C-alpha atoms as an extended CHARMM CRD file, in Angstrom:
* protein
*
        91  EXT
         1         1  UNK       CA             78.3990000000       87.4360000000       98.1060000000  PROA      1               0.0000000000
         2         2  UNK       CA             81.7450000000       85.6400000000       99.3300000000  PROA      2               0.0000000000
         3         3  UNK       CA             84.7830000000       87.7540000000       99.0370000000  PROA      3               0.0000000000
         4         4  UNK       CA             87.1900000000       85.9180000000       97.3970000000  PROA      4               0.0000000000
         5         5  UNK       CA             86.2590000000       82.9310000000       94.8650000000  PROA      5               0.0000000000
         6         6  UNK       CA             86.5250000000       80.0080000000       95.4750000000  PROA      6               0.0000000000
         7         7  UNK       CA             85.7510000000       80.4950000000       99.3910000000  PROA      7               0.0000000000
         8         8  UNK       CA             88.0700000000       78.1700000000      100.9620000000  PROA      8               0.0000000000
         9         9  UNK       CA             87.5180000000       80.6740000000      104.3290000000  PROA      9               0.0000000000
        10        10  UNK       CA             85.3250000000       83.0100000000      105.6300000000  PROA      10              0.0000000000
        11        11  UNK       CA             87.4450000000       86.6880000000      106.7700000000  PROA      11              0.0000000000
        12        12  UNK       CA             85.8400000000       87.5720000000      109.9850000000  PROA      12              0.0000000000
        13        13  UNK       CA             84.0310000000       91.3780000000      109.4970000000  PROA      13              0.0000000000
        14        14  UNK       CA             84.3200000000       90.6370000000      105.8290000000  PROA      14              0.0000000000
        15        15  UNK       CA             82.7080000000       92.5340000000      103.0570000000  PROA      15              0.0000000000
        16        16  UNK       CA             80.1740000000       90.1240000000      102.2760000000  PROA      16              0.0000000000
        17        17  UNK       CA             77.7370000000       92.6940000000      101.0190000000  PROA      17              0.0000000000
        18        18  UNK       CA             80.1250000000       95.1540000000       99.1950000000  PROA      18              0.0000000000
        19        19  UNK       CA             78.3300000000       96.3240000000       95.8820000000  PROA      19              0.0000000000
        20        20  UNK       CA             82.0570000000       95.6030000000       94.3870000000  PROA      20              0.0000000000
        21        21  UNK       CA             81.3770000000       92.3180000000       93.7120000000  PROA      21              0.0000000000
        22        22  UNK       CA             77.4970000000       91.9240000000       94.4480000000  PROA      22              0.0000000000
        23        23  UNK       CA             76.6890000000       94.1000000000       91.4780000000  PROA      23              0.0000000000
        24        24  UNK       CA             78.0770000000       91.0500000000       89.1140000000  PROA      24              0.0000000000
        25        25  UNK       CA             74.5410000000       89.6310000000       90.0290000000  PROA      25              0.0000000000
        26        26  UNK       CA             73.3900000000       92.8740000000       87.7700000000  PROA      26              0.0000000000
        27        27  UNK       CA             75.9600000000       93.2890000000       85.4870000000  PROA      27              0.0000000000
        28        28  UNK       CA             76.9930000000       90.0600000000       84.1590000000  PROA      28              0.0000000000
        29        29  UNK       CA             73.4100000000       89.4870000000       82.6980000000  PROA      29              0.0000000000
        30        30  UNK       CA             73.2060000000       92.9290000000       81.3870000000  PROA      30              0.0000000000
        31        31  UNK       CA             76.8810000000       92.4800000000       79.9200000000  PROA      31              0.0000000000
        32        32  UNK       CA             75.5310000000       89.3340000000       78.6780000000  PROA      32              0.0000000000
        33        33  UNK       CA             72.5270000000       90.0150000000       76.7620000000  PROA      33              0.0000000000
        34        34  UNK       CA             74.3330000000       93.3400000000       75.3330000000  PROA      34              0.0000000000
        35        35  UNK       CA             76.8390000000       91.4390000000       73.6090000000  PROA      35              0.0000000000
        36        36  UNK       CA             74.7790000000       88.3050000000       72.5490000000  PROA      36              0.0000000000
        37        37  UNK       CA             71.4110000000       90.0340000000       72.4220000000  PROA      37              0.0000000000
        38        38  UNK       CA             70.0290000000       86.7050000000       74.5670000000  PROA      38              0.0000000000
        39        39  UNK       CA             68.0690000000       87.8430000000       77.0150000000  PROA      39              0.0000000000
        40        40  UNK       CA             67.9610000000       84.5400000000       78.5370000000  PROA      40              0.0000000000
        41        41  UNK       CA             70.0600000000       85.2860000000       81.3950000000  PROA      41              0.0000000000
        42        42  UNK       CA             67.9930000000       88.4960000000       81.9410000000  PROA      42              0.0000000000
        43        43  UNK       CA             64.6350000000       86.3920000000       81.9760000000  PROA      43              0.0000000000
        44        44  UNK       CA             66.1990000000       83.6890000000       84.4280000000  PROA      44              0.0000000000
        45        45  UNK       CA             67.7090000000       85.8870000000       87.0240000000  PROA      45              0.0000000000
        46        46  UNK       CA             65.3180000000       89.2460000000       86.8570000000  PROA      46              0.0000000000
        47        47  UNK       CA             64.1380000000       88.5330000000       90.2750000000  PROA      47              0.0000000000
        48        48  UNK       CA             67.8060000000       87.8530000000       91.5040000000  PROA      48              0.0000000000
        49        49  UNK       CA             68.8120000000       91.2330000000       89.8390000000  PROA      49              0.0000000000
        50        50  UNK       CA             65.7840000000       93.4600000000       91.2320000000  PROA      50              0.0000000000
        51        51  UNK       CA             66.2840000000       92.1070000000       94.6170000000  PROA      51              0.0000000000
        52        52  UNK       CA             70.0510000000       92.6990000000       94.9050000000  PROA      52              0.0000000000
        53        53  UNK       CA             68.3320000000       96.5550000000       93.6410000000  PROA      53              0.0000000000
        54        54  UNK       CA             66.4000000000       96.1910000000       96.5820000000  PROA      54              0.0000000000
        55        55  UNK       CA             68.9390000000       95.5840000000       99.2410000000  PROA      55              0.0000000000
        56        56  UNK       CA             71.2690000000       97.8790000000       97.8040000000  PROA      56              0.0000000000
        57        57  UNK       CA             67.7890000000      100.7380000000       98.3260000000  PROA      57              0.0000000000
        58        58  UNK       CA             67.3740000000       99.0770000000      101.6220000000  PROA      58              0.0000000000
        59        59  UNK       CA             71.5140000000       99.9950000000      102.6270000000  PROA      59              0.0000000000
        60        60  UNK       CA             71.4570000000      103.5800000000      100.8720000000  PROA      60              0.0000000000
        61        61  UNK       CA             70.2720000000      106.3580000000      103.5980000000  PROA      61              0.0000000000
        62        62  UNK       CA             68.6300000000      109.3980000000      100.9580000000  PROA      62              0.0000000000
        63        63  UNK       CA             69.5380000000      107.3300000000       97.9330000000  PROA      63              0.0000000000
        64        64  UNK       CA             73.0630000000      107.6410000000       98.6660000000  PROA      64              0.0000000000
        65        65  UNK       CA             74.8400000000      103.9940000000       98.6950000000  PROA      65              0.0000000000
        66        66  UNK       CA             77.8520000000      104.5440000000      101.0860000000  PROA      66              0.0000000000
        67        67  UNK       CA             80.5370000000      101.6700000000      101.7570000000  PROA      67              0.0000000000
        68        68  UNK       CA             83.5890000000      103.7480000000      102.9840000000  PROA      68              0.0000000000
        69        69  UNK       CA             85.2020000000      100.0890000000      103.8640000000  PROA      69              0.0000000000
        70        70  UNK       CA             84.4340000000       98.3680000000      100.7580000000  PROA      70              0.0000000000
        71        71  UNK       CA             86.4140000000       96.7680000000       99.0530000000  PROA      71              0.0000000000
        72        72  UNK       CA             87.0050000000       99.3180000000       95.4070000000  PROA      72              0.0000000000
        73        73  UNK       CA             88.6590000000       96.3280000000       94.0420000000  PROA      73              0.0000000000
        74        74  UNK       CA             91.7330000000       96.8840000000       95.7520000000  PROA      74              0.0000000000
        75        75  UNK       CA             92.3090000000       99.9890000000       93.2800000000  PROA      75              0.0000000000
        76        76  UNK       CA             94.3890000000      102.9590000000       94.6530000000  PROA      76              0.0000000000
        77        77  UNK       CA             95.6100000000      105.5910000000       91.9900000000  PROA      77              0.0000000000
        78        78  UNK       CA             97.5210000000      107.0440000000       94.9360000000  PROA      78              0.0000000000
        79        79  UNK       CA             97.5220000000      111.3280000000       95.9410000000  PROA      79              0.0000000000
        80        80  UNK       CA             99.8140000000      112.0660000000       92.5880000000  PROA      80              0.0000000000
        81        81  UNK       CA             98.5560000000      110.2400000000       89.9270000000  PROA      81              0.0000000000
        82        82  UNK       CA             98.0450000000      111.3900000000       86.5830000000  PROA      82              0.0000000000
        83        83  UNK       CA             94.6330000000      111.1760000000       84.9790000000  PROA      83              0.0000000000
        84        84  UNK       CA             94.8450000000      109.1610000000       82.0310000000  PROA      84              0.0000000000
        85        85  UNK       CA             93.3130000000      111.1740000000       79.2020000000  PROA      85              0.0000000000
        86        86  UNK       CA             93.0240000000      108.2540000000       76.6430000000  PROA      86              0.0000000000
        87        87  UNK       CA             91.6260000000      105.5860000000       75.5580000000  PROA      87              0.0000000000
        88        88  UNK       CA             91.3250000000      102.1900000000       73.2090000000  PROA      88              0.0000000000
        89        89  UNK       CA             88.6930000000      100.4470000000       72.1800000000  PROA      89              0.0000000000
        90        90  UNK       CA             89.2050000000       97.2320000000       71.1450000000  PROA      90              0.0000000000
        91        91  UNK       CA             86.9100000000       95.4180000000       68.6210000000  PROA      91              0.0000000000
């Protein structure tokens, strides 16, 4: 999985396998099919989605799936922050 989109280059020691962004292979078919209830994109790209499942088994060491380098989406609440208690949902 590249690490930025569209690749124009190729970061040398990259995070090409980061779960960040490799999970979309999962998710966005999952997403999919729970909103549309089209399980089209779950039928075309099981075998994608359970063999992403198996690489991630293959990097975890007693089902623990460590990346202390990844990536976390570039998200950093910081030492002090304050834990935001609510929340919106949006229809």
């Amino acid at each position: 999985m590249p690490d930025i989109a569209p690749e124009y280059t190729v970061f040398g020691g990259g995070f090409r396998d980061s779960p960040e962004w490799g999970s979309s292979a999962v998710v966005v078919p999952w997403q999919h099919y729970l909103f549309t209830g089209d399980d089209t994109l779950l039928r075309n790209y099981y075998s994608v989605m359970t063999n992403y499942f198996g690489y991630l088994n293959n990097q975890a060491t007693n089902n623990f799936l460590n990346y202390p380098n990844g990536l976390g989406d570039w998200y950093d609440i910081g030492p002090n922050a304050r834990v935001i208690r609510r929340t919106r949902r949006f229809r």
